[in-house]
Coordinates of C-alpha atoms in Angstrom, one line a residue:
M1 CA 0.0 0.0 0.0
K2 CA 2.8 2.4 0.8
K3 CA 4.4 1.7 -2.6
Y4 CA 1.2 2.8 -4.4
L5 CA 1.0 6.0 -2.4
T6 CA 4.6 6.9 -3.2
K7 CA 4.0 6.3 -6.9
F8 CA 0.9 8.4 -6.9
L9 CA 2.6 11.3 -5.1
C10 CA 5.5 11.2 -7.6
L11 CA 3.1 11.2 -10.5
T12 CA 1.2 14.3 -9.2
V13 CA 4.5 16.1 -8.6
V14 CA 5.6 15.5 -12.2
L15 CA 2.3 16.6 -13.7
T16 CA 2.3 19.9 -11.7
L17 CA 5.8 20.6 -12.9
V18 CA 4.8 20.1 -16.5
F19 CA 1.8 22.4 -16.3
S20 CA 3.7 25.1 -14.5
V21 CA 6.4 25.1 -17.3
A22 CA 3.7 25.3 -20.0
D23 CA 2.0 28.3 -18.3
A24 CA 5.3 30.1 -18.0
Q25 CA 5.9 29.7 -21.7
K26 CA 2.5 31.0 -22.6
Q27 CA 3.0 34.1 -20.4
K28 CA 6.3 34.8 -22.1
K29 CA 4.7 34.7 -25.5
R30 CA 1.9 37.0 -24.5
A31 CA 4.4 39.5 -23.0
A32 CA 6.5 39.4 -26.2
T33 CA 3.5 40.2 -28.5
K34 CA 2.4 43.1 -26.2
R35 CA 5.9 44.5 -26.3
S36 CA 6.0 44.3 -30.2
N37 CA 2.7 46.1 -30.4
T38 CA 3.7 48.9 -28.1
T39 CA 6.9 49.4 -30.1
T40 CA 5.1 49.7 -33.4
K41 CA 2.7 52.2 -32.0
K42 CA 5.5 54.3 -30.7
T43 CA 7.4 54.3 -34.0
T44 CA 4.4 55.3 -36.0
K45 CA 3.6 58.1 -33.7
G46 CA 7.1 59.3 -33.8
K47 CA 7.1 59.3 -37.6
T48 CA 3.8 61.2 -38.0
K49 CA 4.6 63.9 -35.5
A50 CA 6.6 66.9 -36.6
N51 CA 7.4 69.9 -34.4
I52 CA 6.9 73.1 -36.5
K53 CA 8.4 76.3 -35.2
S54 CA 7.2 79.8 -36.1
G55 CA 8.4 80.8 -39.5
G56 CA 7.5 77.5 -41.1
Q57 CA 10.6 75.6 -40.1
V58 CA 10.4 71.9 -39.2
D59 CA 12.5 70.5 -36.3
S60 CA 12.9 66.8 -36.8
V61 CA 10.8 65.4 -39.7
A62 CA 9.9 67.3 -42.9
A63 CA 6.3 67.9 -43.6
V64 CA 5.0 65.5 -46.2
V65 CA 2.9 67.0 -49.1
S66 CA 0.3 64.7 -50.6
A67 CA 1.4 63.3 -53.9
P68 CA -0.4 64.4 -57.1
P69 CA -3.6 62.4 -57.5
A70 CA -4.0 59.9 -60.2
A71 CA -6.0 61.1 -63.2
P72 CA -9.6 60.0 -62.7
R73 CA -11.2 57.6 -65.2
I74 CA -13.3 59.6 -67.7
D75 CA -16.2 57.5 -69.0
S76 CA -17.9 60.2 -71.0
L77 CA -17.1 61.8 -74.3
P78 CA -17.7 65.5 -75.3
V79 CA -21.0 64.8 -77.0
P80 CA -23.2 68.0 -77.0
K81 CA -26.3 67.4 -75.0
V82 CA -29.4 68.4 -77.1
K83 CA -32.9 68.6 -75.6
K84 CA -35.6 66.9 -77.7
S85 CA -38.5 69.0 -78.9
L86 CA -41.7 68.5 -77.0
R87 CA -43.8 69.4 -80.0
L88 CA -43.6 68.4 -83.7
D89 CA -41.0 70.7 -85.1
E90 CA -41.7 69.8 -88.7
A91 CA -44.7 70.2 -91.0
V92 CA -44.3 66.7 -92.4
E93 CA -44.2 63.3 -90.7
T94 CA -40.6 62.1 -90.3
K95 CA -41.0 59.5 -87.6
D96 CA -40.4 56.6 -89.9
I97 CA -36.9 57.8 -90.7
M98 CA -35.7 56.5 -87.3
D99 CA -36.9 53.0 -88.4
R100 CA -34.8 52.9 -91.5
T101 CA -32.4 50.0 -92.0
P102 CA -29.7 49.9 -94.8
L103 CA -30.0 47.4 -97.6
A104 CA -27.7 44.3 -97.3
Y105 CA -24.6 44.3 -99.5
E106 CA -24.6 42.2 -102.6
H107 CA -22.5 39.1 -102.1
L108 CA -19.2 39.1 -104.0
R109 CA -17.4 35.9 -104.6
A110 CA -13.7 35.9 -104.3
D111 CA -13.4 33.9 -107.6
D112 CA -15.4 36.6 -109.5
A113 CA -13.2 39.5 -108.2
V114 CA -10.7 39.9 -111.1
F115 CA -9.6 43.3 -109.8
R116 CA -9.1 44.2 -106.1
H117 CA -7.2 47.0 -104.5
K118 CA -7.4 48.9 -101.3
I119 CA -7.5 52.7 -101.3
W120 CA -7.0 55.2 -98.4
R121 CA -8.5 58.6 -98.8
E122 CA -8.4 61.8 -96.8
I123 CA -11.6 63.9 -96.6
D124 CA -11.1 67.6 -95.8
T125 CA -14.4 69.0 -94.6
R126 CA -13.3 72.5 -95.4
E127 CA -14.0 71.8 -99.1
K128 CA -17.3 73.0 -100.3
V129 CA -18.6 69.6 -101.4
N130 CA -17.8 68.2 -97.9
L131 CA -19.5 70.9 -95.9
P132 CA -22.3 68.5 -94.7
F133 CA -19.7 67.0 -92.4
R134 CA -19.5 70.3 -90.5
Y135 CA -23.3 70.9 -90.3
S136 CA -23.6 71.9 -86.6
A137 CA -27.3 72.2 -86.1
D138 CA -29.2 70.6 -83.2
E139 CA -32.1 68.2 -83.9
N140 CA -34.0 65.6 -82.0
T141 CA -31.3 63.0 -83.0
G142 CA -28.6 65.3 -81.4
N143 CA -25.9 67.4 -82.9
Q144 CA -25.5 67.0 -86.6
R145 CA -21.7 67.2 -86.9
F146 CA -20.3 64.0 -88.3
I147 CA -17.8 63.8 -85.4
S148 CA -20.7 64.2 -83.0
I149 CA -22.5 61.3 -84.6
L150 CA -19.4 59.1 -84.2
L151 CA -18.9 60.1 -80.6
K152 CA -22.6 59.5 -79.7
A153 CA -22.4 56.0 -81.2
I154 CA -19.3 55.3 -79.1
Q155 CA -20.8 56.8 -75.9
D156 CA -24.0 54.7 -76.3
S157 CA -21.8 51.5 -76.9
A158 CA -23.5 51.0 -80.2
V159 CA -20.3 50.4 -82.0
T160 CA -16.8 49.1 -81.2
V161 CA -14.0 51.5 -81.6
F162 CA -10.4 50.4 -82.4
D163 CA -7.0 51.7 -81.6
P164 CA -5.2 53.8 -84.4
I165 CA -2.0 51.7 -84.0
D166 CA -3.1 50.1 -87.2
D167 CA -6.1 50.2 -89.6
R168 CA -7.0 46.5 -89.4
F169 CA -9.3 46.8 -86.4
T170 CA -7.2 44.7 -84.1
T171 CA -7.3 46.4 -80.7
P172 CA -10.6 47.7 -79.2
L173 CA -10.6 50.8 -77.0
T174 CA -12.6 51.9 -74.0
I175 CA -14.5 55.2 -73.7
S176 CA -11.8 56.6 -71.3
Q177 CA -9.1 55.7 -73.8
V178 CA -11.0 57.4 -76.6
S179 CA -11.3 60.5 -74.5
K180 CA -7.6 60.7 -74.0
L181 CA -6.9 60.2 -77.7
L182 CA -9.3 63.0 -78.5
G183 CA -7.0 65.3 -76.5
G184 CA -9.2 65.3 -73.5
G185 CA -8.2 64.0 -70.1
G186 CA -6.9 66.7 -67.8
D187 CA -4.0 68.3 -66.0
T188 CA -2.9 68.1 -62.4
V189 CA -2.5 71.7 -61.1
P190 CA -0.9 72.4 -57.8
H191 CA -2.7 74.5 -55.2
Y192 CA -0.8 77.0 -53.0
N193 CA -1.8 78.1 -49.5
D194 CA -1.4 81.6 -48.0
Q195 CA 2.3 80.9 -47.2
G196 CA 3.1 79.9 -50.8
V197 CA 3.4 76.2 -50.1
I198 CA 1.7 73.5 -52.1
D199 CA -0.9 71.9 -49.9
R200 CA -2.8 69.9 -52.5
Y201 CA -3.2 69.1 -56.2
D202 CA -6.4 69.7 -58.2
Y203 CA -7.4 67.9 -61.4
K204 CA -8.8 70.1 -64.2
A205 CA -10.3 68.5 -67.3
R206 CA -9.4 69.9 -70.7
E207 CA -12.0 71.2 -73.1
I208 CA -12.3 69.7 -76.6
N209 CA -13.3 71.8 -79.6
L210 CA -15.1 69.5 -82.0
D211 CA -14.7 71.9 -84.9
S212 CA -10.9 71.4 -84.6
I213 CA -11.4 67.9 -86.1
Y214 CA -12.1 68.6 -89.7
K215 CA -10.3 65.8 -91.5
F216 CA -11.3 62.1 -91.8
K217 CA -9.6 59.1 -93.3
I218 CA -11.5 56.4 -95.2
K219 CA -10.2 53.0 -95.9
E220 CA -12.0 51.2 -98.8
E221 CA -11.7 48.5 -101.3
V222 CA -12.4 48.7 -105.0
I223 CA -13.5 45.4 -106.7
F224 CA -14.5 44.6 -110.2
D225 CA -16.9 41.7 -110.2
K226 CA -16.9 39.7 -113.5
E227 CA -20.3 38.1 -112.8
S228 CA -22.2 41.4 -112.8
S229 CA -19.5 43.3 -114.8
R230 CA -19.5 46.1 -112.3
L231 CA -17.0 48.1 -110.3
F232 CA -17.9 48.1 -106.5
W233 CA -16.5 50.5 -103.9
R234 CA -16.8 49.1 -100.4
I235 CA -15.9 51.3 -97.5
L236 CA -14.2 49.4 -94.6
G237 CA -13.3 52.0 -92.0
I238 CA -13.5 55.6 -91.0
A239 CA -11.0 57.5 -88.7
P240 CA -11.2 61.1 -87.5
V241 CA -7.9 63.0 -87.7
R242 CA -6.7 65.7 -85.3
N243 CA -3.8 68.0 -85.2
I244 CA -1.1 67.4 -82.6
Y245 CA 0.6 70.4 -80.9
S246 CA 3.4 70.3 -78.3
S247 CA 3.2 71.9 -74.9
S248 CA 4.9 75.0 -76.3
G249 CA 2.2 75.3 -79.1
E250 CA 4.4 73.9 -81.9
Y251 CA 2.6 72.0 -84.6
Q252 CA 3.8 68.4 -84.8
G253 CA 1.5 67.0 -87.5
P254 CA -1.8 65.1 -87.8
A255 CA -2.7 61.8 -86.0
D256 CA -5.6 59.4 -86.2
V257 CA -7.8 59.4 -83.2
F258 CA -9.5 56.0 -83.6
W259 CA -11.0 53.7 -86.3
V260 CA -14.5 52.5 -86.6
Y261 CA -15.7 49.7 -88.8
Y262 CA -18.0 51.1 -91.4
P263 CA -20.3 48.1 -91.8
D264 CA -21.0 48.4 -88.1
M265 CA -21.9 52.1 -88.5
R266 CA -24.3 51.6 -91.5
P267 CA -27.4 51.1 -89.3
I268 CA -26.6 54.2 -87.3
F269 CA -25.8 56.3 -90.4
A270 CA -29.2 55.3 -91.8
K271 CA -31.0 57.1 -89.0
Y272 CA -29.2 60.5 -89.4
Q273 CA -30.0 62.9 -92.2
T274 CA -27.3 65.1 -93.8
Y275 CA -27.5 68.7 -94.9
N276 CA -28.3 68.9 -98.6
G277 CA -28.6 72.4 -99.9
K278 CA -29.3 71.3 -103.5
N279 CA -32.4 69.1 -103.0
F280 CA -35.3 71.2 -101.6
G281 CA -37.7 68.3 -101.4
A282 CA -35.8 65.7 -99.3
R283 CA -32.6 65.0 -97.5
M284 CA -30.4 61.9 -97.8
T285 CA -29.1 59.9 -94.9
W286 CA -25.4 59.5 -94.1
E287 CA -25.5 55.9 -95.3
E288 CA -26.8 57.1 -98.7
L289 CA -24.2 59.8 -98.8
F290 CA -21.4 57.3 -98.5
E291 CA -22.9 54.7 -100.7
T292 CA -23.6 57.2 -103.5
R293 CA -20.1 58.7 -102.9
M294 CA -21.4 62.2 -102.5
F295 CA -18.1 63.3 -100.9
S296 CA -14.6 64.3 -102.1
G297 CA -11.4 62.8 -100.8
R298 CA -7.9 62.7 -102.1
I299 CA -6.0 59.4 -102.3
I300 CA -3.2 59.2 -99.8
K301 CA -2.3 55.5 -100.2
S302 CA -3.2 52.4 -102.3
T303 CA -2.0 48.9 -102.8
M304 CA -1.4 49.6 -106.5
D305 CA 2.3 49.6 -107.4
N306 CA 3.2 49.9 -103.7
P307 CA 5.4 46.9 -102.7
F308 CA 6.7 48.6 -99.6
D309 CA 3.3 49.6 -98.3
L310 CA 4.1 53.3 -98.1
F311 CA 1.8 56.4 -98.1
I312 CA 2.2 58.6 -101.1
A313 CA 3.7 61.3 -99.0
A314 CA 6.4 58.9 -97.8
N315 CA 7.6 57.9 -101.3
P316 CA 11.0 59.3 -102.5
G317 CA 10.6 62.5 -104.4
L318 CA 7.1 63.2 -103.1
K319 CA 7.7 63.9 -99.4
D320 CA 8.1 67.7 -99.7
N321 CA 6.0 68.3 -102.7
G322 CA 2.2 68.5 -102.1
V323 CA 1.4 69.1 -105.8
F324 CA 3.1 65.9 -106.9
Q325 CA 1.3 64.0 -104.2
L326 CA -2.1 65.2 -105.5
L327 CA -1.0 64.2 -109.1
E328 CA 0.0 60.8 -107.9
G329 CA -3.5 60.3 -106.3
E330 CA -5.2 61.4 -109.5
R331 CA -3.0 59.0 -111.5
I332 CA -4.2 56.1 -109.3
K333 CA -7.8 57.2 -109.7
E334 CA -7.4 57.4 -113.5
K335 CA -5.8 54.0 -113.6
I336 CA -8.8 52.4 -111.9
F337 CA -11.2 54.3 -114.2
N338 CA -9.3 53.1 -117.3
Y339 CA -9.3 49.5 -116.2
E340 CA -13.1 49.5 -115.9
Q341 CA -13.5 51.2 -119.3
D342 CA -11.1 48.9 -121.1
L343 CA -13.0 45.8 -120.1
W344 CA -16.0 46.9 -122.3
S345 CA -16.2 46.4 -126.0
Y346 CA -18.5 48.3 -128.3

């Protein structure tokens, strides 16, 4: 019996020693975590505090000015807001115009295309025949400028817009990216307090003048179909062009803003009427204007006799001579015309 009692006492002593060691280790860990927290609080307080004397001098730590804010994301384009008329603003009924849909293109087989070339044109809206592109009246469909129609279609997500890094419609753009390419965005302007020290930065948006975009590029393909014995002109894309200036106001040249795929824009163009000062009875739509080719544009590039894929202005001997560039474009136009005429026999 004594043996059992001694064993039990030894076992209880060993267990008490084990529990006491474990409690001591836990208390040490808690104390270490508390010390680490107190040290971090002290260091952060010491970093943020700065003793400032009279006269704007800082004793220990320099005052930190907030960094310039990042440019906010702009998800709106400079589309003029036009109020709709609450009464019928016309003496005739034109409600059916908004329900117009363009006719489908005639199918062209690749085997029937005996003549195919791509042509790039530049439309200058300052020419008299191109003045409908600059018609700035406000109607129920919105502002009637051609650039306003494009921007409204992009703002309403009715069409996909592509990056001007190429004209093959490879890289889609967002609305904020289009706004930056238009020359919008904004500038970060510092704000000074009473002591002449920058205390914050303000973001001011730039204004965009839509009338400053008066040139457009058109990419099209000319095809002679032997089945119907006709020459077809199919527009592929349209790109507005804006002038680029440096910060000092020096002119750096033109640049494409974006590209839109013309077949995607046809249903939208069919709902907008153009200004037509020659027809007093009716006005055509933008889709009819492009399909009947009621515009003027000089050829700036083609795939005819162009193995290096250069613009006319980049060819040797034509770079600094605008007259020769115009004559080269007219030569390409005449070559296409003569090809069609020479296929006929009388």
